[in-house]
mmCIF file of C-alpha atoms in Angstrom:
data_model
loop_
_atom_site.group_PDB
_atom_site.id
_atom_site.type_symbol
_atom_site.label_atom_id
_atom_site.label_comp_id
_atom_site.label_asym_id
_atom_site.label_seq_id
_atom_site.Cartn_x
_atom_site.Cartn_y
_atom_site.Cartn_z
ATOM 1 C CA UNK P 23 -110.810 -148.096 9.300
ATOM 2 C CA UNK P 24 -109.147 -144.881 7.368
ATOM 3 C CA UNK P 25 -111.267 -141.724 6.744
ATOM 4 C CA UNK P 26 -110.455 -140.832 2.623
ATOM 5 C CA UNK P 27 -111.464 -137.502 1.745
ATOM 6 C CA UNK P 28 -113.919 -138.847 -0.901
ATOM 7 C CA UNK P 29 -116.723 -139.870 1.718
ATOM 8 C CA UNK P 30 -118.423 -142.625 -1.352
ATOM 9 C CA UNK P 31 -114.794 -144.260 -1.076
ATOM 10 C CA UNK P 32 -114.924 -144.573 2.670
ATOM 11 C CA UNK P 33 -116.379 -148.366 2.557
ATOM 12 C CA UNK P 34 -113.279 -149.342 0.508
ATOM 13 C CA UNK P 35 -111.126 -148.605 3.479
ATOM 14 C CA UNK P 36 -113.024 -150.461 6.052
ATOM 15 C CA UNK P 37 -112.786 -153.913 8.252
ATOM 16 C CA UNK P 38 -115.211 -155.837 5.750
ATOM 17 C CA UNK P 39 -111.599 -156.131 3.193
ATOM 18 C CA UNK P 40 -109.999 -157.876 6.279
ATOM 19 C CA UNK P 41 -112.397 -160.715 7.897
ATOM 20 C CA UNK P 42 -112.024 -164.076 9.492
ATOM 21 C CA UNK P 43 -115.188 -166.203 10.316
ATOM 22 C CA UNK P 44 -114.601 -169.792 11.919
ATOM 23 C CA UNK P 45 -118.076 -172.369 12.064
ATOM 24 C CA UNK P 46 -117.382 -174.196 15.582
ATOM 25 C CA UNK P 47 -119.875 -176.893 16.546
ATOM 26 C CA UNK P 48 -120.324 -176.757 19.778
ATOM 27 C CA UNK P 49 -122.247 -179.984 21.661
ATOM 28 C CA UNK P 50 -123.602 -180.914 18.207
ATOM 29 C CA UNK P 51 -124.215 -176.908 17.159
ATOM 30 C CA UNK P 52 -122.613 -174.781 14.566
ATOM 31 C CA UNK P 53 -121.629 -171.599 16.168
ATOM 32 C CA UNK P 54 -120.592 -168.253 13.760
ATOM 33 C CA UNK P 55 -117.315 -166.585 15.513
ATOM 34 C CA UNK P 56 -115.649 -163.623 13.931
ATOM 35 C CA UNK P 57 -112.022 -164.215 14.269
ATOM 36 C CA UNK P 58 -108.792 -161.723 13.916
ATOM 37 C CA UNK P 59 -108.897 -159.766 10.769
ATOM 38 C CA UNK P 60 -107.109 -161.526 7.712
ATOM 39 C CA UNK P 61 -106.086 -159.988 4.761
ATOM 40 C CA UNK P 62 -107.321 -161.700 1.594
ATOM 41 C CA UNK P 63 -104.016 -161.464 -0.534
ATOM 42 C CA UNK P 64 -102.978 -163.625 -3.738
ATOM 43 C CA UNK P 65 -99.842 -163.269 -6.078
ATOM 44 C CA UNK P 66 -101.465 -162.069 -8.661
ATOM 45 C CA UNK P 67 -98.924 -160.442 -11.517
ATOM 46 C CA UNK P 68 -98.587 -156.881 -11.830
ATOM 47 C CA UNK P 69 -96.798 -154.500 -9.564
ATOM 48 C CA UNK P 70 -100.259 -153.078 -8.224
ATOM 49 C CA UNK P 71 -100.699 -154.655 -4.961
ATOM 50 C CA UNK P 72 -103.497 -154.401 -2.674
ATOM 51 C CA UNK P 73 -102.595 -151.726 -0.184
ATOM 52 C CA UNK P 74 -101.801 -152.524 3.310
ATOM 53 C CA UNK P 75 -104.872 -153.765 5.383
ATOM 54 C CA UNK P 76 -107.297 -154.371 2.156
ATOM 55 C CA UNK P 77 -107.554 -156.980 0.263
ATOM 56 C CA UNK P 78 -109.720 -159.143 -2.604
ATOM 57 C CA UNK P 79 -113.571 -159.544 -1.935
ATOM 58 C CA UNK P 80 -115.841 -162.563 -2.655
ATOM 59 C CA UNK P 81 -119.465 -161.505 -4.188
ATOM 60 C CA UNK P 82 -120.378 -164.843 -6.128
ATOM 61 C CA UNK P 83 -120.455 -168.390 -5.139
ATOM 62 C CA UNK P 84 -117.828 -170.698 -6.325
ATOM 63 C CA UNK P 85 -118.258 -173.633 -8.794
ATOM 64 C CA UNK P 86 -117.036 -177.427 -8.875
ATOM 65 C CA UNK P 87 -115.007 -177.325 -12.345
ATOM 66 C CA UNK P 88 -113.810 -180.609 -13.453
ATOM 67 C CA UNK P 89 -111.574 -181.703 -10.660
ATOM 68 C CA UNK P 90 -111.453 -178.347 -8.468
ATOM 69 C CA UNK P 91 -112.976 -175.199 -6.643
ATOM 70 C CA UNK P 92 -112.953 -172.207 -8.720
ATOM 71 C CA UNK P 93 -114.009 -169.248 -6.587
ATOM 72 C CA UNK P 94 -114.392 -165.639 -8.349
ATOM 73 C CA UNK P 95 -112.935 -162.382 -6.281
ATOM 74 C CA UNK P 96 -112.592 -159.089 -6.979
ATOM 75 C CA UNK P 97 -110.499 -155.887 -6.398
ATOM 76 C CA UNK P 98 -112.158 -152.308 -5.817
ATOM 77 C CA UNK P 99 -108.971 -150.387 -4.899
ATOM 78 C CA UNK P 100 -109.319 -147.098 -7.092
ATOM 79 C CA UNK P 101 -107.961 -147.328 -9.737
ATOM 80 C CA UNK P 102 -107.628 -150.910 -9.613
ATOM 81 C CA UNK P 103 -111.360 -152.425 -10.761
ATOM 82 C CA UNK P 104 -111.011 -155.948 -12.190
ATOM 83 C CA UNK P 105 -112.012 -159.746 -11.205
ATOM 84 C CA UNK P 106 -109.551 -162.560 -9.992
ATOM 85 C CA UNK P 107 -110.122 -166.568 -10.101
ATOM 86 C CA UNK P 108 -108.745 -168.439 -7.435
ATOM 87 C CA UNK P 109 -108.721 -172.241 -7.491
ATOM 88 C CA UNK P 110 -108.326 -175.030 -4.771
ATOM 89 C CA UNK P 111 -108.551 -179.034 -4.641
ATOM 90 C CA UNK P 112 -109.968 -179.487 -1.401
ATOM 91 C CA UNK P 113 -111.484 -176.065 -0.244
ATOM 92 C CA UNK P 114 -109.162 -175.236 2.226
ATOM 93 C CA UNK P 115 -106.446 -174.548 0.335
ATOM 94 C CA UNK P 116 -106.242 -171.744 -2.511
ATOM 95 C CA UNK P 117 -103.995 -170.026 -5.007
ATOM 96 C CA UNK P 118 -104.594 -167.548 -7.808
ATOM 97 C CA UNK P 119 -105.299 -169.260 -10.917
ATOM 98 C CA UNK P 120 -106.526 -165.903 -13.537
ATOM 99 C CA UNK P 121 -107.821 -162.213 -13.823
ATOM 100 C CA UNK P 122 -110.517 -161.268 -15.542
ATOM 101 C CA UNK P 123 -110.994 -157.700 -17.367
ATOM 102 C CA UNK P 124 -107.818 -155.624 -15.648
ATOM 103 C CA UNK P 125 -107.800 -152.222 -17.105
ATOM 104 C CA UNK P 126 -111.770 -151.794 -17.054
ATOM 105 C CA UNK P 127 -113.625 -150.546 -14.329
ATOM 106 C CA UNK P 128 -115.370 -154.076 -13.632
ATOM 107 C CA UNK P 129 -116.288 -155.757 -10.426
ATOM 108 C CA UNK P 130 -118.018 -159.040 -8.674
ATOM 109 C CA UNK P 131 -117.859 -161.922 -11.643
ATOM 110 C CA UNK P 132 -119.975 -164.446 -11.633
ATOM 111 C CA UNK P 133 -118.614 -168.093 -13.362
ATOM 112 C CA UNK P 134 -120.543 -170.802 -15.027
ATOM 113 C CA UNK P 135 -119.137 -173.794 -17.101
ATOM 114 C CA UNK P 136 -120.334 -174.202 -20.621
ATOM 115 C CA UNK P 137 -119.440 -176.837 -23.243
ATOM 116 C CA UNK P 138 -115.990 -176.840 -22.124
ATOM 117 C CA UNK P 139 -115.414 -173.510 -21.410
ATOM 118 C CA UNK P 140 -115.547 -171.128 -18.675
ATOM 119 C CA UNK P 141 -117.341 -167.917 -19.179
ATOM 120 C CA UNK P 142 -118.174 -165.241 -16.632
ATOM 121 C CA UNK P 143 -120.485 -161.907 -16.141
ATOM 122 C CA UNK P 144 -119.795 -158.963 -14.707
ATOM 123 C CA UNK P 145 -120.978 -155.717 -12.725
ATOM 124 C CA UNK P 146 -120.330 -153.054 -15.213
ATOM 125 C CA UNK P 147 -119.071 -150.311 -12.429
ATOM 126 C CA UNK P 148 -119.720 -147.093 -14.216
ATOM 127 C CA UNK P 149 -122.534 -145.981 -15.449
ATOM 128 C CA UNK P 150 -123.208 -144.768 -19.161
ATOM 129 C CA UNK P 151 -125.462 -144.658 -22.373
ATOM 130 C CA UNK P 152 -127.170 -148.359 -22.448
ATOM 131 C CA UNK P 153 -124.919 -149.793 -19.812
ATOM 132 C CA UNK P 154 -125.220 -153.772 -20.239
ATOM 133 C CA UNK P 155 -122.729 -156.446 -18.237
ATOM 134 C CA UNK P 156 -119.617 -157.250 -19.551
ATOM 135 C CA UNK P 157 -119.107 -160.945 -20.462
ATOM 136 C CA UNK P 158 -116.071 -162.854 -21.434
ATOM 137 C CA UNK P 159 -114.863 -166.628 -21.555
ATOM 138 C CA UNK P 160 -111.653 -168.842 -20.759
ATOM 139 C CA UNK P 161 -110.648 -171.848 -22.909
ATOM 140 C CA UNK P 162 -107.631 -172.962 -20.621
ATOM 141 C CA UNK P 163 -109.674 -173.625 -17.736
ATOM 142 C CA UNK P 164 -109.576 -170.080 -16.127
ATOM 143 C CA UNK P 165 -105.843 -168.970 -16.496
ATOM 144 C CA UNK P 166 -106.417 -166.506 -19.006
ATOM 145 C CA UNK P 167 -109.930 -164.665 -20.383
ATOM 146 C CA UNK P 168 -110.866 -163.046 -23.590
ATOM 147 C CA UNK P 169 -111.245 -159.334 -23.571
ATOM 148 C CA UNK P 170 -115.081 -158.189 -22.112
ATOM 149 C CA UNK P 171 -117.767 -157.544 -24.526
ATOM 150 C CA UNK P 172 -121.206 -156.285 -23.970
ATOM 151 C CA UNK P 173 -123.866 -159.087 -22.620
ATOM 152 C CA UNK P 174 -127.808 -158.697 -23.844
ATOM 153 C CA UNK P 175 -128.460 -158.108 -19.698
ATOM 154 C CA UNK P 176 -128.774 -154.714 -18.629
ATOM 155 C CA UNK P 177 -126.540 -153.919 -15.943
ATOM 156 C CA UNK P 178 -126.520 -150.308 -14.317
ATOM 157 C CA UNK P 179 -124.019 -150.605 -11.578
ATOM 158 C CA UNK P 180 -125.693 -153.596 -10.421
ATOM 159 C CA UNK P 181 -124.344 -157.280 -9.172
ATOM 160 C CA UNK P 182 -125.431 -159.954 -11.166
ATOM 161 C CA UNK P 183 -125.026 -163.953 -10.486
ATOM 162 C CA UNK P 184 -125.439 -166.722 -12.646
ATOM 163 C CA UNK P 185 -126.699 -170.329 -11.404
ATOM 164 C CA UNK P 186 -124.195 -172.744 -12.876
ATOM 165 C CA UNK P 187 -125.442 -176.025 -14.510
ATOM 166 C CA UNK P 188 -128.864 -174.959 -14.982
ATOM 167 C CA UNK P 189 -127.642 -172.405 -16.729
ATOM 168 C CA UNK P 190 -130.216 -169.785 -15.184
ATOM 169 C CA UNK P 191 -129.510 -165.799 -14.151
ATOM 170 C CA UNK P 192 -130.684 -163.340 -11.929
ATOM 171 C CA UNK P 193 -130.108 -159.521 -13.238
ATOM 172 C CA UNK P 194 -132.302 -156.471 -12.560
ATOM 173 C CA UNK P 195 -133.709 -155.645 -15.746
ATOM 174 C CA UNK P 196 -133.335 -151.864 -15.715
ATOM 175 C CA UNK P 197 -131.236 -149.636 -17.176
ATOM 176 C CA UNK P 198 -131.371 -147.057 -14.688
ATOM 177 C CA UNK P 199 -131.385 -148.486 -11.714
ATOM 178 C CA UNK P 200 -132.301 -151.618 -9.212
ATOM 179 C CA UNK P 201 -135.951 -152.213 -10.450
ATOM 180 C CA UNK P 202 -137.317 -154.781 -11.376
ATOM 181 C CA UNK P 203 -134.878 -157.889 -10.379
ATOM 182 C CA UNK P 204 -135.827 -161.010 -12.450
ATOM 183 C CA UNK P 205 -134.830 -164.402 -12.893
ATOM 184 C CA UNK P 206 -134.285 -166.191 -16.780
ATOM 185 C CA UNK P 207 -132.305 -168.248 -19.078
ATOM 186 C CA UNK P 208 -128.830 -167.945 -19.359
ATOM 187 C CA UNK P 209 -128.212 -167.214 -23.183
ATOM 188 C CA UNK P 210 -126.267 -164.547 -24.977
ATOM 189 C CA UNK P 211 -127.971 -164.375 -28.061
ATOM 190 C CA UNK P 212 -131.697 -165.092 -26.702
ATOM 191 C CA UNK P 213 -132.285 -164.658 -22.975
ATOM 192 C CA UNK P 214 -136.019 -165.542 -21.672
ATOM 193 C CA UNK P 215 -138.178 -163.771 -18.681
ATOM 194 C CA UNK P 216 -138.890 -167.024 -16.586
ATOM 195 C CA UNK P 217 -140.150 -164.414 -13.562
ATOM 196 C CA UNK P 218 -140.192 -160.717 -12.540
ATOM 197 C CA UNK P 219 -138.935 -161.580 -9.144
ATOM 198 C CA UNK P 220 -139.549 -158.260 -7.445
ATOM 199 C CA UNK P 221 -139.868 -154.254 -8.226
ATOM 200 C CA UNK P 222 -136.856 -153.706 -6.588
ATOM 201 C CA UNK P 223 -133.899 -155.911 -5.778
ATOM 202 C CA UNK P 224 -130.150 -156.250 -5.416
ATOM 203 C CA UNK P 225 -127.332 -158.166 -4.152
ATOM 204 C CA UNK P 226 -129.054 -161.993 -5.420
ATOM 205 C CA UNK P 227 -127.767 -164.963 -4.143
ATOM 206 C CA UNK P 228 -128.661 -168.628 -5.196
ATOM 207 C CA UNK P 229 -128.591 -172.559 -3.982
ATOM 208 C CA UNK P 230 -130.572 -175.328 -4.936
ATOM 209 C CA UNK P 231 -130.908 -178.560 -4.194
ATOM 210 C CA UNK P 232 -132.705 -181.762 -6.117
ATOM 211 C CA UNK P 233 -136.186 -179.955 -6.860
ATOM 212 C CA UNK P 234 -135.941 -176.767 -6.112
ATOM 213 C CA UNK P 235 -134.076 -173.281 -6.283
ATOM 214 C CA UNK P 236 -133.600 -170.555 -3.479
ATOM 215 C CA UNK P 237 -132.970 -167.119 -4.081
ATOM 216 C CA UNK P 238 -132.172 -164.477 -1.628
ATOM 217 C CA UNK P 239 -131.786 -160.722 -2.447
ATOM 218 C CA UNK P 240 -131.943 -157.431 -0.753
ATOM 219 C CA UNK P 241 -135.227 -155.353 -1.031
ATOM 220 C CA UNK P 242 -135.851 -151.526 0.792
ATOM 221 C CA UNK P 243 -138.783 -151.638 3.405
ATOM 222 C CA UNK P 244 -139.926 -148.006 3.819
ATOM 223 C CA UNK P 245 -138.630 -146.683 7.225
ATOM 224 C CA UNK P 246 -141.876 -144.940 7.478
ATOM 225 C CA UNK P 247 -144.093 -147.457 7.330
ATOM 226 C CA UNK P 248 -141.849 -150.234 8.578
ATOM 227 C CA UNK P 249 -139.941 -148.802 11.457
ATOM 228 C CA UNK P 250 -139.602 -151.867 13.353
ATOM 229 C CA UNK P 251 -138.331 -154.009 10.310
ATOM 230 C CA UNK P 252 -135.468 -155.600 11.257
ATOM 231 C CA UNK P 253 -134.177 -157.511 7.807
ATOM 232 C CA UNK P 254 -133.982 -156.287 4.828
ATOM 233 C CA UNK P 255 -133.555 -160.183 3.259
ATOM 234 C CA UNK P 256 -136.554 -161.932 1.117
ATOM 235 C CA UNK P 257 -135.905 -165.625 0.048
ATOM 236 C CA UNK P 258 -138.100 -167.420 -2.712
ATOM 237 C CA UNK P 259 -138.098 -170.560 -3.564
ATOM 238 C CA UNK P 260 -138.389 -171.860 -6.981
ATOM 239 C CA UNK P 261 -139.921 -175.319 -8.334
ATOM 240 C CA UNK P 262 -137.155 -176.460 -10.895
ATOM 241 C CA UNK P 263 -139.192 -178.719 -13.206
ATOM 242 C CA UNK P 264 -141.241 -175.678 -13.552
ATOM 243 C CA UNK P 265 -138.439 -173.067 -14.580
ATOM 244 C CA UNK P 266 -137.336 -176.064 -16.930
ATOM 245 C CA UNK P 267 -140.608 -176.274 -18.537
ATOM 246 C CA UNK P 268 -141.212 -172.537 -18.423
ATOM 247 C CA UNK P 269 -137.395 -171.741 -20.117
ATOM 248 C CA UNK P 270 -138.946 -173.804 -23.261
ATOM 249 C CA UNK P 271 -141.553 -171.105 -23.879
ATOM 250 C CA UNK P 272 -141.300 -168.398 -25.884
ATOM 251 C CA UNK P 273 -140.395 -165.828 -23.432
ATOM 252 C CA UNK P 274 -137.430 -163.916 -25.038
ATOM 253 C CA UNK P 275 -136.368 -160.925 -22.999
ATOM 254 C CA UNK P 276 -134.656 -157.097 -24.316
ATOM 255 C CA UNK P 277 -133.366 -154.784 -22.332
ATOM 256 C CA UNK P 278 -136.785 -152.886 -23.379
ATOM 257 C CA UNK P 279 -137.784 -154.811 -19.711
ATOM 258 C CA UNK P 280 -140.489 -156.107 -21.664
ATOM 259 C CA UNK P 281 -141.115 -159.508 -20.367
ATOM 260 C CA UNK P 282 -144.508 -161.850 -21.044
ATOM 261 C CA UNK P 283 -145.978 -163.016 -17.169
ATOM 262 C CA UNK P 284 -146.044 -166.807 -16.157
ATOM 263 C CA UNK P 285 -148.414 -168.307 -13.686
ATOM 264 C CA UNK P 286 -146.280 -167.298 -10.674
ATOM 265 C CA UNK P 287 -148.618 -169.422 -8.035
ATOM 266 C CA UNK P 288 -146.936 -172.657 -9.045
ATOM 267 C CA UNK P 289 -143.552 -171.372 -10.100
ATOM 268 C CA UNK P 290 -142.562 -169.630 -6.623
ATOM 269 C CA UNK P 291 -143.408 -168.463 -3.025
ATOM 270 C CA UNK P 292 -142.257 -165.754 -0.909
ATOM 271 C CA UNK P 293 -140.084 -166.742 2.693
ATOM 272 C CA UNK P 294 -140.983 -164.057 4.659
ATOM 273 C CA UNK P 295 -138.159 -163.410 7.701
ATOM 274 C CA UNK P 296 -139.718 -162.975 11.185
ATOM 275 C CA UNK P 297 -140.947 -159.161 11.959
ATOM 276 C CA UNK P 298 -140.089 -158.576 8.287
ATOM 277 C CA UNK P 299 -142.412 -156.350 6.474
ATOM 278 C CA UNK P 300 -145.041 -158.149 4.047
ATOM 279 C CA UNK P 301 -145.082 -156.428 0.719
ATOM 280 C CA UNK P 302 -147.529 -158.564 -0.918
ATOM 281 C CA UNK P 303 -147.480 -161.053 -4.249
ATOM 282 C CA UNK P 304 -144.945 -159.358 -6.724
ATOM 283 C CA UNK P 305 -146.614 -161.616 -9.250
ATOM 284 C CA UNK P 306 -149.717 -159.555 -9.346
ATOM 285 C CA UNK P 307 -147.388 -156.712 -10.703
#
């Protein structure tokens, strides 16, 4: 660890940047072991290589595109803040593909396929007037990306997540912080609200099966009210058929945080981890 003078930058110099994880099967059960640190480095064009011991980070999930996996990573070594896409045919050996947003303070790309092209939304690292998530697209399979433009999704230095092929998006409908974590349709012209997931939330992750969408995110229990809480992670399950029907209704959203309430009892349920605080039903907000 390197304690640089600016305390807020300490995390940029921690071992999270160089970590190896192995899933070992023993007697029919998986066991996760932390291996020797390994810096994630790729031969990205340019002379500004990551410092020794620091590398690229992953935030959002990979997607399957045509005949390969694409995984979005990002750099956050001041003054370098941008996204990087790597590719793999087998999910084991990876190589550099392209760079998004070089020269702009942006991180954590989330990518999806639309009409044969690749698209990306990115966390706007800096705060400013009317902050919105950045958007970029690629028409050559991820090698080159268009200049960043503003999307219709508010982003006050928050992680944003797209669920590929639905397509759906999870974002914070808040111009000033991490309130109003929201699930809605992915539309750069007329996004629609589907559900207000919670009053506060950050760093969403999602997966799905044939019938359900599962979204996990970080919340913040009050340490005075819940001093024994062992987790700040919430998981919610959504019925995909219900979401698809709701997506057809007129629930157009805007950065003014106005939404149309949908019946949430059939739309989702809360999965409370053991020993976690019971925060109530956000659908009543």
